[in-house]
PDB file of C-alpha atoms and ligand atoms in Angstrom:
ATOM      1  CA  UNK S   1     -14.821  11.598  27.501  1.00 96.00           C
ATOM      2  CA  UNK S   2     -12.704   9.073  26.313  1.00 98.00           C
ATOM      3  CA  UNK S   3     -11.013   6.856  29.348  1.00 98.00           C
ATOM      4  CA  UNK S   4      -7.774   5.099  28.378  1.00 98.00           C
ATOM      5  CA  UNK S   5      -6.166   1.906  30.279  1.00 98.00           C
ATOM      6  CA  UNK S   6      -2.642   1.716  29.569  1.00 97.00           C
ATOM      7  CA  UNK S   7       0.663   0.555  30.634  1.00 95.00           C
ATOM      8  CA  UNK S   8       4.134   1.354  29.833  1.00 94.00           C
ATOM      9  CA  UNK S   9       5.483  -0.088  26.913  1.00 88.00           C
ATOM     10  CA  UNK S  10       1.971  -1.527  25.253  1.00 92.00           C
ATOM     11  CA  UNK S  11      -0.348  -0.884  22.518  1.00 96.00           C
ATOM     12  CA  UNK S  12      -1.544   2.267  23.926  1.00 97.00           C
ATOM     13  CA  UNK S  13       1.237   4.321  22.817  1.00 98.00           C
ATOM     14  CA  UNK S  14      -1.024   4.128  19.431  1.00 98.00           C
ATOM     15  CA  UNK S  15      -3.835   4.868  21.078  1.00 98.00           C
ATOM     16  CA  UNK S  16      -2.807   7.829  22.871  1.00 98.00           C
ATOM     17  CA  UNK S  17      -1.067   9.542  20.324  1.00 98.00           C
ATOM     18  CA  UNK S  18      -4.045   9.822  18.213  1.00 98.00           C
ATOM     19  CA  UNK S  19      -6.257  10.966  20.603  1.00 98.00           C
ATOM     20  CA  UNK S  20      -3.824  13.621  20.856  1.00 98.00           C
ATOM     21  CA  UNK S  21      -3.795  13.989  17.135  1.00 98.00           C
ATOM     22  CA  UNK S  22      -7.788  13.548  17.037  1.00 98.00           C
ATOM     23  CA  UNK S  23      -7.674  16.938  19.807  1.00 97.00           C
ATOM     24  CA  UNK S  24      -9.732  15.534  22.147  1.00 98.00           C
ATOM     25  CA  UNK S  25     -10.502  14.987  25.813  1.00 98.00           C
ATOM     26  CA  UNK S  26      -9.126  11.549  27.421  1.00 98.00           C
ATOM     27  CA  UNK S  27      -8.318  10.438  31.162  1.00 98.00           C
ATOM     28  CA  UNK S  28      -5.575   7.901  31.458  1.00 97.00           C
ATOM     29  CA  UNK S  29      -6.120   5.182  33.681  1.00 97.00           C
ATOM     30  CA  UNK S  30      -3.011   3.091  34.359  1.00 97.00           C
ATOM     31  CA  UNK S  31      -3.030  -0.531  34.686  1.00 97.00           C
ATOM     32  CA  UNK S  32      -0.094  -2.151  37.289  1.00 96.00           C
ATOM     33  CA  UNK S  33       0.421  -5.112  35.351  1.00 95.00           C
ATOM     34  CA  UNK S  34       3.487  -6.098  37.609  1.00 94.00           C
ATOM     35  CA  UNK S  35       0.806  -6.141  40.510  1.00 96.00           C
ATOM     36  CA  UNK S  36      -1.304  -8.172  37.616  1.00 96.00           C
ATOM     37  CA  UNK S  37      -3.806  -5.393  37.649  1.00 96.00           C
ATOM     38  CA  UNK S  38      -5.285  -7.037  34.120  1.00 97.00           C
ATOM     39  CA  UNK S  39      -5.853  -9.854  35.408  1.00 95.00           C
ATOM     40  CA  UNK S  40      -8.327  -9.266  38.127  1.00 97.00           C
ATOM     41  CA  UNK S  41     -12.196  -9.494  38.098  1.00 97.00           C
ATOM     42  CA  UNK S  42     -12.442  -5.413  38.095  1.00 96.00           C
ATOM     43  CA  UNK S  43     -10.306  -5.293  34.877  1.00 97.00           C
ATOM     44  CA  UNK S  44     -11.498  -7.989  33.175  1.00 97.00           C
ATOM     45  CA  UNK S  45     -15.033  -6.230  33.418  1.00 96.00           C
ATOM     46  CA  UNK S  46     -12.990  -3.292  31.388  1.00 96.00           C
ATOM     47  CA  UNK S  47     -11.824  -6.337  28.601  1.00 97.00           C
ATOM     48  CA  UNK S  48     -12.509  -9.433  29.149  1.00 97.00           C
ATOM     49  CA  UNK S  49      -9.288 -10.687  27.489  1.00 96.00           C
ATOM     50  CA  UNK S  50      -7.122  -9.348  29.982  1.00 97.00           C
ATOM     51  CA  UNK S  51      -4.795  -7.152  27.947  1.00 96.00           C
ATOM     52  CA  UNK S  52      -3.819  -3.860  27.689  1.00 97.00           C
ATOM     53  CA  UNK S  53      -4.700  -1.649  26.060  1.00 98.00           C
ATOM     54  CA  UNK S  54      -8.902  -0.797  26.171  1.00 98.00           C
ATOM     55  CA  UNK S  55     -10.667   2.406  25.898  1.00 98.00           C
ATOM     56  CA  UNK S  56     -14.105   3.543  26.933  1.00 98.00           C
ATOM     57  CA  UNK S  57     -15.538   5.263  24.371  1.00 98.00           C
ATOM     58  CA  UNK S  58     -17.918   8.765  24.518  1.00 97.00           C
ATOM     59  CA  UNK S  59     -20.538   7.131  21.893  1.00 94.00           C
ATOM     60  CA  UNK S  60     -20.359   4.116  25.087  1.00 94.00           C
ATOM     61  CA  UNK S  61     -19.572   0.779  25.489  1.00 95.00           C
ATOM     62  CA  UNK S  62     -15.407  -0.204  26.339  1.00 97.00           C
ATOM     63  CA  UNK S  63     -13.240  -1.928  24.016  1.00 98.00           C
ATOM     64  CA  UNK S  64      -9.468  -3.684  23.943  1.00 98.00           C
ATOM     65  CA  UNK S  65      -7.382  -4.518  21.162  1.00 98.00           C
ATOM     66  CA  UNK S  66      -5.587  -1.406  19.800  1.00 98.00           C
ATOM     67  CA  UNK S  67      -6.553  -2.409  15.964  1.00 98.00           C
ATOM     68  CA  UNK S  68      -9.998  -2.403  17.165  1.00 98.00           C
ATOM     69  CA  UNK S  69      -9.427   0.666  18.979  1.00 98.00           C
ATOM     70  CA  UNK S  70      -7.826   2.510  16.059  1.00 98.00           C
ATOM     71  CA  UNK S  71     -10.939   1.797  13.896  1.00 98.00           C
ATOM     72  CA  UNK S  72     -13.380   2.960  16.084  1.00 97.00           C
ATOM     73  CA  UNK S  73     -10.956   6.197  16.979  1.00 98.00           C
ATOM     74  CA  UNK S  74     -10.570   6.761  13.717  1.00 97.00           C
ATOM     75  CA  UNK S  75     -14.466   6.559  12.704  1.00 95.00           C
ATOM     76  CA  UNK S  76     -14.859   8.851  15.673  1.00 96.00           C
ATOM     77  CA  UNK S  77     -12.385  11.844  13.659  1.00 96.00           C
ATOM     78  CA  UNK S  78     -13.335  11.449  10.016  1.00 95.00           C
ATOM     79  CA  UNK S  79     -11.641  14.599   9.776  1.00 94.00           C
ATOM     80  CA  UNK S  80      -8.386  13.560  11.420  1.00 95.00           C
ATOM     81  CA  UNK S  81      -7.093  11.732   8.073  1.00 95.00           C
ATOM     82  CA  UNK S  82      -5.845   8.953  11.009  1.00 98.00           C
ATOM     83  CA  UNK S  83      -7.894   6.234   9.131  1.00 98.00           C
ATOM     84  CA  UNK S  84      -9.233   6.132   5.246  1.00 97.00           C
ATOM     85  CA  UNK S  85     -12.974   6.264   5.858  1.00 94.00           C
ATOM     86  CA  UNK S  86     -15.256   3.467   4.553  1.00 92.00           C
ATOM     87  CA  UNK S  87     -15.262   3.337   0.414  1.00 92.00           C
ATOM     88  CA  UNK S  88     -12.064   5.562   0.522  1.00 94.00           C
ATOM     89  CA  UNK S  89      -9.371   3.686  -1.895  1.00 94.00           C
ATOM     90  CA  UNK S  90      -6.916   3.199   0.641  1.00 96.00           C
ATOM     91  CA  UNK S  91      -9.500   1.663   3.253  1.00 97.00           C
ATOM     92  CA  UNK S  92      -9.181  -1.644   1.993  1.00 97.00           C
ATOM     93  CA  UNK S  93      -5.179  -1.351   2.263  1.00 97.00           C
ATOM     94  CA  UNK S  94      -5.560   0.628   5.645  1.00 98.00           C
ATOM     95  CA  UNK S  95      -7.342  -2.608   6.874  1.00 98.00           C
ATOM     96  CA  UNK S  96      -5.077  -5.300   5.562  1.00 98.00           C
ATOM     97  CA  UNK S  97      -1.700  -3.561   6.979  1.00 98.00           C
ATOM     98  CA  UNK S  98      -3.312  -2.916  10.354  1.00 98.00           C
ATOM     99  CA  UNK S  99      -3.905  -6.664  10.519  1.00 98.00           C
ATOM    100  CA  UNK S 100      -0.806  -7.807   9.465  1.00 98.00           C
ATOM    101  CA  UNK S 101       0.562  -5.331  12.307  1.00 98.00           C
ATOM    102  CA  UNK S 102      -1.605  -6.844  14.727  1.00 98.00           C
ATOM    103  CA  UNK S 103      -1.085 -10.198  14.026  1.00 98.00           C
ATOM    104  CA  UNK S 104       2.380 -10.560  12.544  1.00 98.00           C
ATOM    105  CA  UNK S 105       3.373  -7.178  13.815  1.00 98.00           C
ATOM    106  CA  UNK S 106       2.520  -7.001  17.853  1.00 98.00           C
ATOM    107  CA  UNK S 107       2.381 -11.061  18.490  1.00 98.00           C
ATOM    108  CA  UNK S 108       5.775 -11.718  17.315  1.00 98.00           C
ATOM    109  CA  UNK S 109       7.014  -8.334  19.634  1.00 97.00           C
ATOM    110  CA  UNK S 110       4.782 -10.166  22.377  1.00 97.00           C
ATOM    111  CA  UNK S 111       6.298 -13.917  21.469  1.00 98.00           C
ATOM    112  CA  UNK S 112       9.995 -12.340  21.864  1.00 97.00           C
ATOM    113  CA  UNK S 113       9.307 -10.509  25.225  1.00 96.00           C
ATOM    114  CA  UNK S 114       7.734 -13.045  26.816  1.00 96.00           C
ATOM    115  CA  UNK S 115       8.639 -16.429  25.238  1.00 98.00           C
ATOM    116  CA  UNK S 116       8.064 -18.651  28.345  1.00 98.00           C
ATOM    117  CA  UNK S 117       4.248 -18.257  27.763  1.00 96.00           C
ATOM    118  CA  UNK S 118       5.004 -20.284  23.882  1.00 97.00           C
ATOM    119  CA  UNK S 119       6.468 -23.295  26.024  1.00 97.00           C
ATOM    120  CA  UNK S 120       7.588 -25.495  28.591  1.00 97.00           C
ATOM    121  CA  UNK S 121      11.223 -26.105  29.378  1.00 96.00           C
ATOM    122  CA  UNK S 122      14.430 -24.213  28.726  1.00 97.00           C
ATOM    123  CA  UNK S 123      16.114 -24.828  26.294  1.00 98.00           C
ATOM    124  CA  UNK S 124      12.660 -24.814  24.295  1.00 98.00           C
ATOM    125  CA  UNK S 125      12.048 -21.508  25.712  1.00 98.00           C
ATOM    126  CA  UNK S 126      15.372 -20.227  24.028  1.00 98.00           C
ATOM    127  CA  UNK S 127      14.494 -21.765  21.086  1.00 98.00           C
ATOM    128  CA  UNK S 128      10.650 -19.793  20.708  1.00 98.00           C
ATOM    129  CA  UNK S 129      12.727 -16.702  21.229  1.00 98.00           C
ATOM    130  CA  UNK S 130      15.623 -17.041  19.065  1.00 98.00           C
ATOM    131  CA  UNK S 131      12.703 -17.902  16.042  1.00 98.00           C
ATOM    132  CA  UNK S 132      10.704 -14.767  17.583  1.00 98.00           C
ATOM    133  CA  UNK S 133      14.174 -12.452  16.798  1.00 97.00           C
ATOM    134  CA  UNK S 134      14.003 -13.957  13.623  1.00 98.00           C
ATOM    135  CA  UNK S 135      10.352 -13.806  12.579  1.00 98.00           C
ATOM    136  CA  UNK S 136      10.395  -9.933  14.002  1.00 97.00           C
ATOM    137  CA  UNK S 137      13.393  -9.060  11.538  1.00 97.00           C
ATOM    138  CA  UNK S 138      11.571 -10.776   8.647  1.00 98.00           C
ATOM    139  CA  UNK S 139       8.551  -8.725   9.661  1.00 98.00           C
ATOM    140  CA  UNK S 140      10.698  -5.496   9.612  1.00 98.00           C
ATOM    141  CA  UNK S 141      11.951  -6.371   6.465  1.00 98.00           C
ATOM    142  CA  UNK S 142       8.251  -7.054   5.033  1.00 98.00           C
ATOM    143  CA  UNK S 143       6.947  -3.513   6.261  1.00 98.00           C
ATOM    144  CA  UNK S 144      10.192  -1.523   4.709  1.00 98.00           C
ATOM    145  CA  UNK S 145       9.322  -3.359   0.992  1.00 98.00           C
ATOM    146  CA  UNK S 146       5.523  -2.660   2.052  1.00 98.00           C
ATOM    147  CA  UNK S 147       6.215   1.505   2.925  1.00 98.00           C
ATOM    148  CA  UNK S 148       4.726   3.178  -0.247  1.00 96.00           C
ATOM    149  CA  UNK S 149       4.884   6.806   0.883  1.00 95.00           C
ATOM    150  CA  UNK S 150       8.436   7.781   2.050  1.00 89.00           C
ATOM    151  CA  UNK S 151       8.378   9.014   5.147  1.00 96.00           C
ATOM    152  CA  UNK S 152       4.988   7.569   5.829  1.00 98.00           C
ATOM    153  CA  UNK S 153       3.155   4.340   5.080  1.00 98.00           C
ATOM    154  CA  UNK S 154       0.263   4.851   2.830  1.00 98.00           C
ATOM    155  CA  UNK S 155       1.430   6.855  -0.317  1.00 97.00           C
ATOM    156  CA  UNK S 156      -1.500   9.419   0.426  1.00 96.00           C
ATOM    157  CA  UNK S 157      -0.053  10.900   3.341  1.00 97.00           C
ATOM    158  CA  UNK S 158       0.191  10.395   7.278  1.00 98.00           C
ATOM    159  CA  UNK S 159      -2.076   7.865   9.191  1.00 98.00           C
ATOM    160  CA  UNK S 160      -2.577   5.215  12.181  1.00 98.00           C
ATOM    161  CA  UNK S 161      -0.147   2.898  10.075  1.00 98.00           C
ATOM    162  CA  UNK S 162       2.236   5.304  11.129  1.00 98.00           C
ATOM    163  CA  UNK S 163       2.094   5.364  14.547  1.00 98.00           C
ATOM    164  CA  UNK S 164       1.120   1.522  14.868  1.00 98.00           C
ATOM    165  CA  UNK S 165       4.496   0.742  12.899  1.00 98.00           C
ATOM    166  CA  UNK S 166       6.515   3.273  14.977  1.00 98.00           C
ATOM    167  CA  UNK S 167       5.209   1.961  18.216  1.00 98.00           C
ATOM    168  CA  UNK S 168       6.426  -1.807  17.040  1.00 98.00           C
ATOM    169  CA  UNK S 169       9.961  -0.435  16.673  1.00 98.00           C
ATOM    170  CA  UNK S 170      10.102   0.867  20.637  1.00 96.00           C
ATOM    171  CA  UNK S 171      10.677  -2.514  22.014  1.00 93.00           C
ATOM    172  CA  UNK S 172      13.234  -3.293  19.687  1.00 94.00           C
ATOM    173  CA  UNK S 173      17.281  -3.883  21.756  1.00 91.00           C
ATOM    174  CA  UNK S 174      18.998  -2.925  18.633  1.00 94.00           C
ATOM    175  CA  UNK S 175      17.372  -0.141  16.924  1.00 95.00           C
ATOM    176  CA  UNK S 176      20.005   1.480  15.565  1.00 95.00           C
ATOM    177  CA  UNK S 177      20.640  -2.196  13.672  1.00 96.00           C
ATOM    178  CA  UNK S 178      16.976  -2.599  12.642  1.00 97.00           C
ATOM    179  CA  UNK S 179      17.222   1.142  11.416  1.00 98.00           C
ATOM    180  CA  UNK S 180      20.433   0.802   9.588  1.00 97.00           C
ATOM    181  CA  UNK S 181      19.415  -2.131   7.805  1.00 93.00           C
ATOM    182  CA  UNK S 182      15.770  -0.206   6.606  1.00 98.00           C
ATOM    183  CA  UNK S 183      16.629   3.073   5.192  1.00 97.00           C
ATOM    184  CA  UNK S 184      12.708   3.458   4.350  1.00 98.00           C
ATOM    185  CA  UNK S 185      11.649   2.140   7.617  1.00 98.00           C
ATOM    186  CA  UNK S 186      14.115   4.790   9.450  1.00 98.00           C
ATOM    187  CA  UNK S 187      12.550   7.799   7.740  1.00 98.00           C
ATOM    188  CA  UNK S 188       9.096   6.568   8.583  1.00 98.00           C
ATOM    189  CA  UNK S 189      10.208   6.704  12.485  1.00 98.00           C
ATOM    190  CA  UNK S 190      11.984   9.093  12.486  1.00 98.00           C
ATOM    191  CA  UNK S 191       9.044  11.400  10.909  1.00 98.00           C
ATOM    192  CA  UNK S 192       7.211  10.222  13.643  1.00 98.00           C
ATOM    193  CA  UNK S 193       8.977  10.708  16.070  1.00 98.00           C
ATOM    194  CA  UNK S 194       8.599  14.613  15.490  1.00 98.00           C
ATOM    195  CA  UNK S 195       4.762  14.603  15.631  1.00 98.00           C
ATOM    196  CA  UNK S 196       4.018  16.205  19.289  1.00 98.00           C
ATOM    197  CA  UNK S 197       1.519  13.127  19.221  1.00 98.00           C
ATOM    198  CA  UNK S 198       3.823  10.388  19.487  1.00 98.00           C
ATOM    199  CA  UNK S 199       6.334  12.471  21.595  1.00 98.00           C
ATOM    200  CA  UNK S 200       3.824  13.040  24.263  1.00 98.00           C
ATOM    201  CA  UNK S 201       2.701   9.423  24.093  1.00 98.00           C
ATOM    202  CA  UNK S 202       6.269   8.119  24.579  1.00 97.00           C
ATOM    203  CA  UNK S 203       6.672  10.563  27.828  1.00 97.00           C
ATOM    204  CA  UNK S 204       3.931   8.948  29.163  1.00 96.00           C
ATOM    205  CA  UNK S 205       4.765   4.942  28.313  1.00 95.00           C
ATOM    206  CA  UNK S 206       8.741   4.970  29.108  1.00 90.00           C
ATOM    207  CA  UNK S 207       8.710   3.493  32.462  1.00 70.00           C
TER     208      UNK S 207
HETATM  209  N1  LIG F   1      -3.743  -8.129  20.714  1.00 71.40           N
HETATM  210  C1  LIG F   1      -3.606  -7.137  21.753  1.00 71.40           C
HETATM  211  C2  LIG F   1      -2.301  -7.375  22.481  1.00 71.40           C
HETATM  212  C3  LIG F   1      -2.167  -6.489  23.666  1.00 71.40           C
HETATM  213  C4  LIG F   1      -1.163  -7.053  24.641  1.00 71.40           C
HETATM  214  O1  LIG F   1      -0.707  -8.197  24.536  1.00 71.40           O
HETATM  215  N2  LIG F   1      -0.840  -6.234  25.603  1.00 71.40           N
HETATM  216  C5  LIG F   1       0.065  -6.675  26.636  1.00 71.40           C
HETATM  217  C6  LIG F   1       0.782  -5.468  27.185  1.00 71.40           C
HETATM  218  S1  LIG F   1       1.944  -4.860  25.997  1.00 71.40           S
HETATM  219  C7  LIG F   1      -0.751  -7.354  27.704  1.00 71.40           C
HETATM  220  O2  LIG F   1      -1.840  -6.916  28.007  1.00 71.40           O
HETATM  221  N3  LIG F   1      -0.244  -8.434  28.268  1.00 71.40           N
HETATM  222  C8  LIG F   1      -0.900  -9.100  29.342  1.00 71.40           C
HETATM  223  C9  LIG F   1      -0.957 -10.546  29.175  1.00 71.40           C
HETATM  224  O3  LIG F   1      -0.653 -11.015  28.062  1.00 71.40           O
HETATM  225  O4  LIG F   1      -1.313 -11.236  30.118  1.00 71.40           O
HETATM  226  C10 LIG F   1      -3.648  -5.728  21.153  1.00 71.40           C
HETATM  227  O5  LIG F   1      -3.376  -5.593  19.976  1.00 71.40           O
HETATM  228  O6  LIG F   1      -3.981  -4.788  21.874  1.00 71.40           O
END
């Protein structure tokens, strides 16, 4: 069975919304990051980068990092349609876009929320998050031009993307302002938002 570490609010609203679209068995395992859960000896045993998400998987072996995660979930449900499979044409594509939600995507969510971990005084600290708001909006702005399907983001039909670009838009304090501004974008969550998937997931991460 798959065993999912999670907290509120992280990467593992991905995760557990497509084990819920993948249909099969998972135990949640909640980290208390206030009570700095990740950062103890017994967690860092689970991934030893300290972060939340990681997953043990059935096949064995635990990982972290939710791209990682949504590769190996998605090799695990070929059928699923969650991820192109290897020499698919949109694999190459699928790969590229996770990354640049991973990296572009998640960090600059993670440099905004917490932008006294980017530097040392004040006024600096204001500064890292003011560029944050405005490297997250040019990000937003990237993924609406980048949205090839409509309503979802690969023009072949429904996958991870979907969910991973969703979940980036939960921590946002003005949605309805990023939405206006992204008609394409706004569709996209909005589609998601439907899937039982993602509505179960967000139960379960809104603190
Ligand atoms: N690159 C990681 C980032 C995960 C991440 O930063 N998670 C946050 C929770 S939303 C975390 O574990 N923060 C703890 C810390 O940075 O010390 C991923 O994609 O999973």
């Amino acid at each position: 069975m798959y065993e999912l570490h999670w907290e509120y609010m992280a990467g593992s609203i991905v995760v557990q919304a497509m084990l819920e679209e993948m249909n099969v068995p998972y135990r949640m395992t909640h980290v208390d990051m206030a009570a700095n859960e990740h950062k103890t000896q017994a967690y860092r045993r689970i991934n030893p980068v300290g972060r939340v998400p990681a997953i043990r998987l059935p096949r064995g072996g635990t990982i972290g990092e939710t791209a990682a995660i949504v590769i190996a979930l998605g090799e695990d449900a070929p059928g699923s349609g969650l991820i192109p499979q290897p020499r698919s044409p949109d694999r190459s594509a699928f790969l590229f876009w996770l990354n640049v939600m991973a990296t572009a995507g998640y960090m600059t969510v993670a440099r905004k929320g917490h932008p006294e971990r980017y530097a040392f005084d004040e006024t600096a600290i204001a500064q890292v998050e003011e560029r944050a708001a405005v490297d997250l909006a040019a990000f937003f702005d990237l993924m609406e031009a980048a949205i090839s399907g409509g309503t979802t983001f690969l023009a072949s039909g429904f996958s991870a993307l979907d969910l991973y670009l969703a979940m980036l838009t939960e921590w946002s304090d003005d949605k309805s302002g990023l939405f206006a501004e992204r008609a394409t974008l706004s569709q996209l969550c909005r589609a998601v938002s439907l899937r039982p998937s993602y509505q179960l997931a967000m139960q379960t991460h809104q603190t």
